[in-house]
mmCIF file of C-alpha atoms in Angstrom:
data_model
loop_
_atom_site.group_PDB
_atom_site.id
_atom_site.type_symbol
_atom_site.label_atom_id
_atom_site.label_comp_id
_atom_site.label_asym_id
_atom_site.label_seq_id
_atom_site.Cartn_x
_atom_site.Cartn_y
_atom_site.Cartn_z
ATOM 1 C CA MET A 267 108.236 84.070 -72.346
ATOM 2 C CA GLU A 268 105.215 84.597 -74.526
ATOM 3 C CA PRO A 269 101.842 84.955 -72.723
ATOM 4 C CA THR A 270 100.407 81.740 -74.221
ATOM 5 C CA LEU A 271 103.205 79.644 -72.779
ATOM 6 C CA ILE A 272 102.770 81.261 -69.350
ATOM 7 C CA THR A 273 99.060 80.491 -69.510
ATOM 8 C CA TYR A 274 99.835 76.846 -70.399
ATOM 9 C CA LEU A 275 102.292 76.538 -67.555
ATOM 10 C CA LEU A 276 99.822 78.003 -65.071
ATOM 11 C CA TYR A 277 97.113 75.697 -66.412
ATOM 12 C CA VAL A 278 99.300 72.623 -65.976
ATOM 13 C CA LEU A 279 100.357 73.673 -62.477
ATOM 14 C CA ILE A 280 96.821 74.355 -61.255
ATOM 15 C CA SER A 281 95.324 71.260 -62.890
ATOM 16 C CA VAL A 282 97.997 68.914 -61.583
ATOM 17 C CA ALA A 283 97.634 70.354 -58.078
ATOM 18 C CA LEU A 284 93.843 69.955 -58.175
ATOM 19 C CA THR A 285 93.995 66.417 -59.545
ATOM 20 C CA VAL A 286 96.514 65.317 -56.954
ATOM 21 C CA TRP A 287 94.454 66.898 -54.174
ATOM 22 C CA VAL A 288 91.232 65.144 -55.250
ATOM 23 C CA GLY A 289 93.089 61.880 -55.872
ATOM 24 C CA ARG A 290 94.634 61.945 -52.401
ATOM 25 C CA THR A 291 91.300 62.763 -50.798
ATOM 26 C CA LEU A 292 89.761 59.831 -52.607
ATOM 27 C CA HIS A 293 92.585 57.537 -51.639
ATOM 28 C CA LYS A 294 92.495 58.533 -47.981
ATOM 29 C CA ASN A 295 88.732 58.455 -47.490
ATOM 30 C CA GLY A 296 87.915 55.594 -49.835
ATOM 31 C CA ARG A 297 90.009 53.233 -47.751
ATOM 32 C CA ALA A 298 87.588 53.189 -44.791
ATOM 33 C CA PHE A 299 84.756 52.271 -47.168
ATOM 34 C CA LEU A 300 86.657 49.420 -48.770
ATOM 35 C CA ILE A 301 88.021 48.040 -45.498
ATOM 36 C CA ASP A 302 84.389 47.660 -44.418
ATOM 37 C CA VAL A 303 83.511 45.864 -47.638
ATOM 38 C CA PHE A 304 86.473 43.478 -47.653
ATOM 39 C CA ALA A 305 85.978 42.863 -43.945
ATOM 40 C CA ASP A 306 88.943 40.666 -43.150
ATOM 41 C CA ARG A 307 91.130 41.548 -46.131
ATOM 42 C CA ALA A 308 92.829 44.910 -45.597
ATOM 43 C CA ASP A 309 95.385 44.011 -48.279
ATOM 44 C CA LEU A 310 92.606 43.493 -50.835
ATOM 45 C CA ALA A 311 90.945 46.771 -49.831
ATOM 46 C CA ASP A 312 94.214 48.643 -50.264
ATOM 47 C CA SER A 313 94.764 46.999 -53.617
ATOM 48 C CA VAL A 314 91.303 47.919 -54.964
ATOM 49 C CA ASN A 315 91.668 51.413 -53.560
ATOM 50 C CA HIS A 316 95.000 51.852 -55.303
ATOM 51 C CA LEU A 317 93.694 50.559 -58.618
ATOM 52 C CA LEU A 318 90.728 52.921 -58.486
ATOM 53 C CA VAL A 319 92.975 55.903 -57.781
ATOM 54 C CA VAL A 320 95.326 54.965 -60.622
ATOM 55 C CA GLY A 321 92.356 54.930 -63.006
ATOM 56 C CA PHE A 322 91.241 58.257 -61.629
ATOM 57 C CA TYR A 323 94.660 59.821 -62.276
ATOM 58 C CA LEU A 324 94.872 58.361 -65.770
ATOM 59 C CA VAL A 325 91.486 59.731 -66.825
ATOM 60 C CA ASN A 326 92.125 63.150 -65.350
ATOM 61 C CA PHE A 327 95.669 63.661 -66.581
ATOM 62 C CA GLY A 328 94.585 62.329 -69.955
ATOM 63 C CA TYR A 329 91.759 64.816 -70.171
ATOM 64 C CA MET A 330 94.009 67.594 -68.896
ATOM 65 C CA SER A 331 96.586 67.104 -71.582
ATOM 66 C CA LEU A 332 93.961 66.680 -74.350
ATOM 67 C CA ALA A 333 92.321 69.936 -73.331
ATOM 68 C CA LEU A 334 95.541 71.901 -73.085
ATOM 69 C CA LYS A 335 95.545 73.652 -76.452
ATOM 70 C CA LEU A 336 93.988 77.116 -76.447
ATOM 71 C CA ALA A 337 91.663 78.046 -79.285
ATOM 72 C CA THR A 338 92.367 81.768 -78.904
ATOM 73 C CA VAL A 339 95.605 83.678 -78.988
ATOM 74 C CA VAL A 340 96.469 85.102 -75.602
ATOM 75 C CA THR A 341 97.918 88.599 -75.837
ATOM 76 C CA THR A 342 96.963 90.444 -72.681
ATOM 77 C CA ALA A 343 96.748 89.486 -69.019
ATOM 78 C CA THR A 344 92.949 89.712 -69.171
ATOM 79 C CA THR A 345 92.588 87.218 -72.029
ATOM 80 C CA ALA A 346 95.103 85.001 -70.242
ATOM 81 C CA VAL A 347 92.959 84.942 -67.105
ATOM 82 C CA GLU A 348 89.835 84.241 -69.168
ATOM 83 C CA ALA A 349 91.454 81.384 -71.065
ATOM 84 C CA LEU A 350 92.951 79.950 -67.900
ATOM 85 C CA SER A 351 89.693 80.153 -66.022
ATOM 86 C CA TYR A 352 87.841 78.383 -68.833
ATOM 87 C CA LYS A 353 90.352 75.545 -69.018
ATOM 88 C CA VAL A 354 90.644 75.094 -65.262
ATOM 89 C CA GLY A 355 86.851 75.174 -65.023
ATOM 90 C CA LEU A 356 86.623 72.278 -67.485
ATOM 91 C CA VAL A 357 89.193 70.318 -65.524
ATOM 92 C CA LEU A 358 87.249 70.966 -62.319
ATOM 93 C CA VAL A 359 83.998 69.761 -63.859
ATOM 94 C CA VAL A 360 85.668 66.583 -65.121
ATOM 95 C CA LEU A 361 87.277 66.066 -61.704
ATOM 96 C CA GLY A 362 83.896 66.506 -60.045
ATOM 97 C CA GLY A 363 82.301 64.028 -62.427
ATOM 98 C CA MET A 364 85.040 61.475 -61.826
ATOM 99 C CA HIS A 365 84.805 62.000 -58.105
ATOM 100 C CA PHE A 366 81.087 61.289 -58.044
ATOM 101 C CA PHE A 367 81.632 58.305 -60.302
ATOM 102 C CA ASN A 368 84.140 56.930 -57.800
ATOM 103 C CA LEU A 369 81.729 57.501 -54.931
ATOM 104 C CA PHE A 370 79.106 55.647 -56.952
ATOM 105 C CA VAL A 371 81.489 52.725 -57.445
ATOM 106 C CA PHE A 372 82.311 52.628 -53.727
ATOM 107 C CA SER A 373 78.666 52.727 -52.688
ATOM 108 C CA ARG A 374 77.757 50.032 -55.208
ATOM 109 C CA ILE A 375 80.463 47.730 -53.907
ATOM 110 C CA ARG A 376 79.236 48.363 -50.390
ATOM 111 C CA ARG A 377 75.562 47.948 -51.175
ATOM 112 C CA HIS A 378 76.326 44.656 -52.847
ATOM 113 C CA LYS A 379 77.907 43.395 -49.650
ATOM 114 C CA VAL A 380 75.085 44.718 -47.463
ATOM 115 C CA VAL A 381 72.580 42.763 -49.559
ATOM 116 C CA TYR A 382 74.697 39.637 -49.609
ATOM 117 C CA ASP A 383 75.131 39.680 -45.812
ATOM 118 C CA ALA A 384 71.537 40.529 -44.954
ATOM 119 C CA PRO A 385 69.772 38.171 -42.546
ATOM 120 C CA ARG A 386 66.255 36.912 -43.244
ATOM 121 C CA PRO A 387 64.188 40.060 -43.714
ATOM 122 C CA VAL A 388 60.936 38.804 -42.165
ATOM 123 C CA ALA A 389 60.076 37.453 -38.731
ATOM 124 C CA PRO A 390 58.891 33.847 -38.467
ATOM 125 C CA ASP A 391 55.149 33.252 -38.208
ATOM 126 C CA MET A 392 55.839 30.600 -35.617
ATOM 127 C CA MET A 393 58.703 28.677 -34.099
ATOM 128 C CA LEU A 394 59.043 24.909 -33.918
ATOM 129 C CA PRO A 395 61.757 22.928 -32.224
ATOM 130 C CA PRO A 396 64.552 22.678 -34.825
ATOM 131 C CA LEU A 397 63.400 20.225 -37.474
ATOM 132 C CA PRO A 398 65.222 17.115 -38.572
ATOM 133 C CA ALA A 399 66.374 17.483 -42.166
ATOM 134 C CA ALA A 400 63.796 16.281 -44.653
ATOM 135 C CA GLY A 401 64.530 13.438 -47.039
ATOM 136 C CA PRO A 402 67.211 14.090 -49.646
ATOM 137 C CA ARG A 403 64.835 13.826 -52.591
ATOM 138 C CA ALA A 404 62.454 16.570 -53.600
ATOM 139 C CA GLY A 405 58.933 15.204 -53.856
ATOM 140 C CA MET B 207 77.456 32.936 -45.170
ATOM 141 C CA ASN B 208 77.262 35.703 -42.653
ATOM 142 C CA ALA B 209 77.674 36.125 -38.938
ATOM 143 C CA VAL B 210 74.024 36.841 -38.121
ATOM 144 C CA GLU B 211 72.431 33.667 -39.458
ATOM 145 C CA PRO B 212 73.327 30.183 -38.201
ATOM 146 C CA ARG B 213 76.131 28.791 -40.326
ATOM 147 C CA ASP B 214 74.231 25.608 -41.141
ATOM 148 C CA LEU B 215 70.900 27.277 -41.911
ATOM 149 C CA SER B 216 68.835 25.528 -44.535
ATOM 150 C CA LEU B 217 65.263 25.884 -45.742
ATOM 151 C CA VAL B 218 62.561 23.451 -46.732
ATOM 152 C CA VAL B 219 59.826 24.642 -49.082
ATOM 153 C CA TRP B 220 56.629 22.612 -48.731
ATOM 154 C CA PHE B 221 54.887 22.940 -52.061
ATOM 155 C CA ASP B 222 51.667 21.339 -53.218
ATOM 156 C CA GLY B 223 52.732 18.261 -55.146
ATOM 157 C CA ASP B 224 49.220 17.867 -56.618
ATOM 158 C CA CYS B 225 49.383 21.241 -58.351
ATOM 159 C CA GLY B 226 51.118 21.407 -61.719
ATOM 160 C CA PHE B 227 51.768 25.106 -61.476
ATOM 161 C CA CYS B 228 53.366 24.660 -58.037
ATOM 162 C CA ARG B 229 55.566 21.854 -59.344
ATOM 163 C CA ARG B 230 56.633 24.079 -62.222
ATOM 164 C CA VAL B 231 57.530 26.917 -59.841
ATOM 165 C CA ALA B 232 59.376 24.404 -57.658
ATOM 166 C CA SER B 233 61.429 23.108 -60.570
ATOM 167 C CA TRP B 234 62.279 26.680 -61.542
ATOM 168 C CA LEU B 235 63.446 27.237 -57.966
ATOM 169 C CA GLN B 236 65.711 24.245 -58.285
ATOM 170 C CA THR B 237 67.510 25.816 -61.238
ATOM 171 C CA GLN B 238 68.403 28.912 -59.210
ATOM 172 C CA GLU B 239 71.692 29.479 -57.449
ATOM 173 C CA THR B 240 71.076 29.639 -53.700
ATOM 174 C CA LEU B 241 72.941 31.368 -50.886
ATOM 175 C CA VAL B 242 71.353 29.013 -48.354
ATOM 176 C CA PRO B 243 70.520 25.349 -49.087
ATOM 177 C CA VAL B 244 66.872 25.099 -50.167
ATOM 178 C CA GLN B 245 65.095 21.793 -50.291
ATOM 179 C CA LEU B 246 61.799 21.385 -52.128
ATOM 180 C CA VAL B 247 59.494 18.759 -50.691
ATOM 181 C CA ALA B 248 55.898 18.041 -51.687
ATOM 182 C CA ALA B 249 53.566 18.870 -48.807
ATOM 183 C CA GLN B 250 51.972 15.450 -49.296
ATOM 184 C CA ARG B 251 55.232 13.933 -48.061
ATOM 185 C CA ALA B 252 55.457 16.215 -45.014
ATOM 186 C CA ARG B 253 54.435 13.601 -42.465
ATOM 187 C CA ASP B 254 57.024 11.094 -43.753
ATOM 188 C CA ALA B 255 59.629 13.852 -43.725
ATOM 189 C CA GLY B 256 58.956 14.544 -40.051
ATOM 190 C CA CYS B 257 57.184 17.877 -40.452
ATOM 191 C CA PRO B 258 54.825 18.458 -37.518
ATOM 192 C CA ILE B 259 52.549 20.795 -39.491
ATOM 193 C CA ASP B 260 49.428 19.089 -40.813
ATOM 194 C CA LEU B 261 48.790 18.753 -44.529
ATOM 195 C CA ALA B 262 45.697 20.949 -44.625
ATOM 196 C CA SER B 263 47.507 23.981 -43.306
ATOM 197 C CA LEU B 264 50.523 23.311 -45.545
ATOM 198 C CA LEU B 265 48.193 23.347 -48.539
ATOM 199 C CA ALA B 266 46.339 26.440 -47.352
ATOM 200 C CA GLN B 267 49.398 28.654 -47.658
ATOM 201 C CA LEU B 268 52.911 28.270 -48.986
ATOM 202 C CA THR B 269 55.002 27.198 -46.017
ATOM 203 C CA VAL B 270 58.749 27.367 -45.540
ATOM 204 C CA THR B 271 60.484 25.857 -42.542
ATOM 205 C CA ALA B 272 64.018 26.757 -41.559
ATOM 206 C CA SER B 273 66.483 24.409 -39.889
ATOM 207 C CA ASP B 274 66.447 26.621 -36.785
ATOM 208 C CA GLY B 275 62.720 25.984 -36.286
ATOM 209 C CA ALA B 276 61.355 29.170 -37.846
ATOM 210 C CA VAL B 277 58.176 28.711 -39.875
ATOM 211 C CA TYR B 278 57.164 31.184 -42.570
ATOM 212 C CA ARG B 279 53.754 31.278 -44.169
ATOM 213 C CA GLY B 280 52.275 33.005 -47.186
ATOM 214 C CA THR B 281 54.030 36.201 -48.225
ATOM 215 C CA ASN B 282 56.674 35.732 -45.538
ATOM 216 C CA ALA B 283 57.447 32.327 -47.007
ATOM 217 C CA TRP B 284 57.834 33.754 -50.514
ATOM 218 C CA ILE B 285 60.123 36.501 -49.228
ATOM 219 C CA VAL B 286 62.310 34.021 -47.370
ATOM 220 C CA VAL B 287 62.600 31.847 -50.467
ATOM 221 C CA LEU B 288 63.607 34.840 -52.602
ATOM 222 C CA TRP B 289 66.071 35.808 -49.884
ATOM 223 C CA ALA B 290 67.733 32.420 -50.229
ATOM 224 C CA LEU B 291 68.334 32.933 -53.976
ATOM 225 C CA ARG B 292 71.447 34.800 -55.004
ATOM 226 C CA SER B 293 69.779 36.722 -57.818
ATOM 227 C CA TYR B 294 66.707 37.684 -55.810
ATOM 228 C CA ARG B 295 68.019 38.550 -52.356
ATOM 229 C CA ALA B 296 67.946 42.277 -53.111
ATOM 230 C CA LEU B 297 64.333 41.952 -54.265
ATOM 231 C CA ALA B 298 63.412 40.040 -51.102
ATOM 232 C CA LEU B 299 64.884 42.799 -48.934
ATOM 233 C CA ARG B 300 62.840 45.336 -50.866
ATOM 234 C CA PHE B 301 59.625 43.331 -50.590
ATOM 235 C CA ALA B 302 60.138 43.190 -46.826
ATOM 236 C CA THR B 303 60.172 46.982 -46.432
ATOM 237 C CA PRO B 304 56.939 48.616 -45.257
ATOM 238 C CA ARG B 305 56.657 50.488 -48.518
ATOM 239 C CA TRP B 306 56.767 47.418 -50.762
ATOM 240 C CA ARG B 307 55.159 44.900 -48.457
ATOM 241 C CA PRO B 308 51.592 45.613 -49.668
ATOM 242 C CA TRP B 309 52.697 45.000 -53.268
ATOM 243 C CA ALA B 310 54.366 41.763 -52.223
ATOM 244 C CA GLU B 311 51.102 40.684 -50.549
ATOM 245 C CA ARG B 312 49.220 41.423 -53.754
ATOM 246 C CA LEU B 313 51.735 39.725 -56.025
ATOM 247 C CA PHE B 314 52.030 36.543 -53.977
ATOM 248 C CA GLY B 315 48.300 36.577 -53.311
ATOM 249 C CA ALA B 316 47.777 36.586 -57.070
ATOM 250 C CA ILE B 317 50.277 33.751 -57.539
ATOM 251 C CA ALA B 318 48.488 31.725 -54.851
ATOM 252 C CA GLY B 319 45.250 32.492 -56.704
ATOM 253 C CA ILE B 320 46.702 31.148 -59.954
ATOM 254 C CA ALA B 321 47.875 28.018 -58.144
ATOM 255 C CA SER B 322 44.482 27.244 -56.630
ATOM 256 C CA TRP B 323 42.675 28.108 -59.855
ATOM 257 C CA THR B 324 44.816 25.712 -61.942
ATOM 258 C CA LYS B 325 44.361 23.053 -59.298
ATOM 259 C CA ARG B 326 40.575 23.407 -59.269
ATOM 260 C CA ARG B 327 40.531 23.413 -63.066
ATOM 261 C CA ALA B 328 42.591 20.239 -63.193
ATOM 262 C CA ALA B 329 40.305 18.581 -60.661
ATOM 263 C CA ARG B 330 37.212 19.167 -62.782
#
């Protein structure tokens, strides 16, 4: 096999392994977050979690395959390692970016719920016996 | 609704019905989507509506009463009203933090100033 093809194969192997590892981590640890957000709906949490991970895989595998082609000709083991390292580095950076983006999405979803569920943020200035409802018309 | 607040919680905002600016703010409030029912009643009608707080003190500061008996005055009242609005709940939570509270006092103090100024001007 020519060196370029070996480099490509190694690149695909490493990138797929990394993507699957990050995707599984996200899937496993994102679930707890989402279960908290969709309090009584574990099915909904699992569904959102799954959809997020599918998007994550699509973006990463898409990028991986777009970035496959080497600009230089690989002849020696040294150039192969250099080329491989460069490509895998790019994949890692994209994975990192996507990972933080996912965390951002999770925390946004959660913050939204925290705000929505918040009780009155200030203490009353005084307490009266519970009032009868006022008339239906605004004055 | 949430588990912490009473399920049937509702608010009454006692605004100054003799103040055009206050009526304008009240009608804006009525266009907002609320998370908790908010009723706007002119303070001048408070006695008929069964509110035990006297008119003078209702007019002195914006007052909000909750169905569970809590009474909020001034800045607290503004924060509770914002809290009841879907689009402004996040802002209300921020205004209630120690860091933002002084700015809330200033802002709502200024709004109260505008209200009393327009009222005095109209009375002249």
